[in-house]
């Protein structure tokens, strides 16, 4: 119903020819998922901060879902280095190892596929990158 209201409103602002062809659609959501190993600073509980880090990444990738007034970015690209930098700046993170980012898309049949990438470009102008529900945050093995 909201999409139809938007279409009707926009139809009154454009030429009659354009109004006939006007379509209003929901965004396409494309998920971003990361996985990596992390070493936490001494004194920080590994179990708690692994979960906290996952939550913070979700908020970083989808701020509009958590912050009132935050804008949704349509058609923007995402660099894995920007997410890595965000993770490395957390006050409880010592260092990060084996960082990988995946762009998850849905095919016409609804099945999801993932592709590892350094830079994710949206499939369409109406695409919005969102965070995957969870990320793979593992403690660095072989240390301490």
XYZ file of C-alpha atoms in Angstrom:
144
model
C 0.000 0.000 0.000
C 2.849 2.387 0.801
C 4.513 1.699 -2.540
C 1.253 2.471 -4.328
C 0.876 5.740 -2.385
C 4.406 6.712 -3.395
C 3.697 5.852 -7.042
C 0.510 7.936 -7.035
C 2.315 10.888 -5.476
C 5.178 10.717 -7.983
C 2.764 10.301 -10.893
C 1.416 13.764 -10.144
C 4.918 15.247 -10.388
C 6.020 13.786 -13.720
C 4.742 14.001 -17.292
C 1.761 11.776 -18.191
C 4.011 9.667 -20.446
C 6.463 9.040 -17.601
C 3.603 8.381 -15.153
C 2.397 5.473 -17.322
C 5.792 3.814 -17.075
C 6.556 4.697 -13.448
C 7.256 1.739 -11.154
C 7.988 1.959 -7.442
C 9.845 -1.022 -5.985
C 11.320 -2.074 -2.688
C 15.110 -2.097 -2.466
C 17.088 -5.232 -3.198
C 19.035 -6.205 -0.106
C 22.472 -7.671 -0.706
C 24.229 -9.117 2.314
C 27.834 -8.620 3.350
C 29.493 -11.197 5.583
C 33.030 -11.184 6.949
C 35.160 -13.837 8.545
C 38.510 -13.510 10.231
C 40.677 -14.425 13.170
C 41.202 -11.912 15.951
C 43.488 -11.584 18.939
C 41.941 -9.639 21.788
C 43.973 -7.505 24.143
C 44.841 -9.001 27.526
C 42.138 -8.558 30.118
C 39.224 -8.713 27.644
C 36.975 -11.766 27.862
C 37.293 -13.539 24.524
C 33.787 -15.040 24.498
C 32.033 -11.800 25.326
C 34.083 -9.608 22.993
C 33.799 -11.996 20.041
C 30.019 -11.591 20.301
C 30.341 -7.828 20.883
C 32.542 -7.496 17.814
C 29.990 -9.380 15.718
C 27.210 -7.036 16.942
C 29.326 -3.961 16.207
C 30.052 -5.144 12.658
C 26.316 -5.649 12.057
C 25.647 -2.083 13.251
C 28.547 -0.723 11.176
C 27.225 -2.317 7.979
C 23.547 -1.450 8.609
C 23.527 1.753 10.696
C 20.116 2.828 9.404
C 18.588 -0.232 11.079
C 19.796 0.934 14.503
C 20.107 4.730 14.396
C 17.107 6.961 13.959
C 17.674 9.358 11.088
C 20.577 7.394 9.565
C 20.378 7.366 5.766
C 20.205 4.227 3.667
C 22.930 4.195 1.014
C 21.596 2.990 -2.332
C 24.055 1.792 -4.928
C 27.194 2.394 -2.844
C 30.166 0.061 -2.928
C 31.887 -1.455 0.099
C 35.622 -2.066 0.474
C 36.747 -4.894 2.728
C 39.519 -2.593 3.957
C 36.954 -0.199 5.480
C 35.427 -3.025 7.526
C 38.878 -4.298 8.500
C 39.874 -0.815 9.640
C 36.687 -0.579 11.721
C 37.482 -3.925 13.398
C 41.111 -2.988 14.062
C 40.038 0.256 15.774
C 37.915 -1.522 18.396
C 39.485 -0.783 21.809
C 39.605 -4.481 22.724
C 41.230 -5.781 19.501
C 44.975 -6.423 19.389
C 45.200 -7.581 15.759
C 43.254 -9.263 12.944
C 44.384 -12.098 10.696
C 43.011 -13.744 7.521
C 40.254 -11.171 6.932
C 37.797 -12.062 4.151
C 34.619 -10.365 2.939
C 31.786 -12.049 1.061
C 28.949 -10.556 -0.968
C 25.836 -12.719 -0.677
C 23.198 -12.493 -3.398
C 19.910 -14.248 -4.063
C 19.277 -15.860 -7.393
C 15.920 -15.802 -9.217
C 15.005 -19.085 -7.505
C 15.700 -17.609 -4.052
C 18.893 -19.534 -3.356
C 21.799 -17.591 -1.915
C 25.315 -17.647 -3.267
C 28.389 -15.974 -1.845
C 31.432 -14.559 -3.544
C 34.634 -13.525 -1.802
C 35.627 -10.017 -2.821
C 37.798 -7.079 -1.808
C 35.273 -4.580 -3.150
C 31.532 -5.233 -3.391
C 29.531 -3.434 -6.055
C 25.713 -3.472 -5.938
C 23.870 -5.445 -8.601
C 21.386 -2.617 -9.250
C 20.837 1.066 -8.477
C 18.126 0.057 -6.012
C 20.410 -2.337 -4.142
C 21.257 -1.731 -0.515
C 24.099 -3.518 1.229
C 23.126 -4.924 4.611
C 24.950 -6.956 7.163
C 24.590 -10.680 7.276
C 22.856 -11.816 10.479
C 26.217 -12.945 11.828
C 29.886 -13.016 10.986
C 32.605 -15.580 11.599
C 34.872 -14.219 14.323
C 37.438 -16.775 15.495
C 40.195 -16.384 18.038
C 43.695 -16.523 16.569
C 44.990 -20.067 16.938
C 48.430 -21.013 18.165
C 48.982 -17.938 20.357
C 49.395 -17.534 24.091
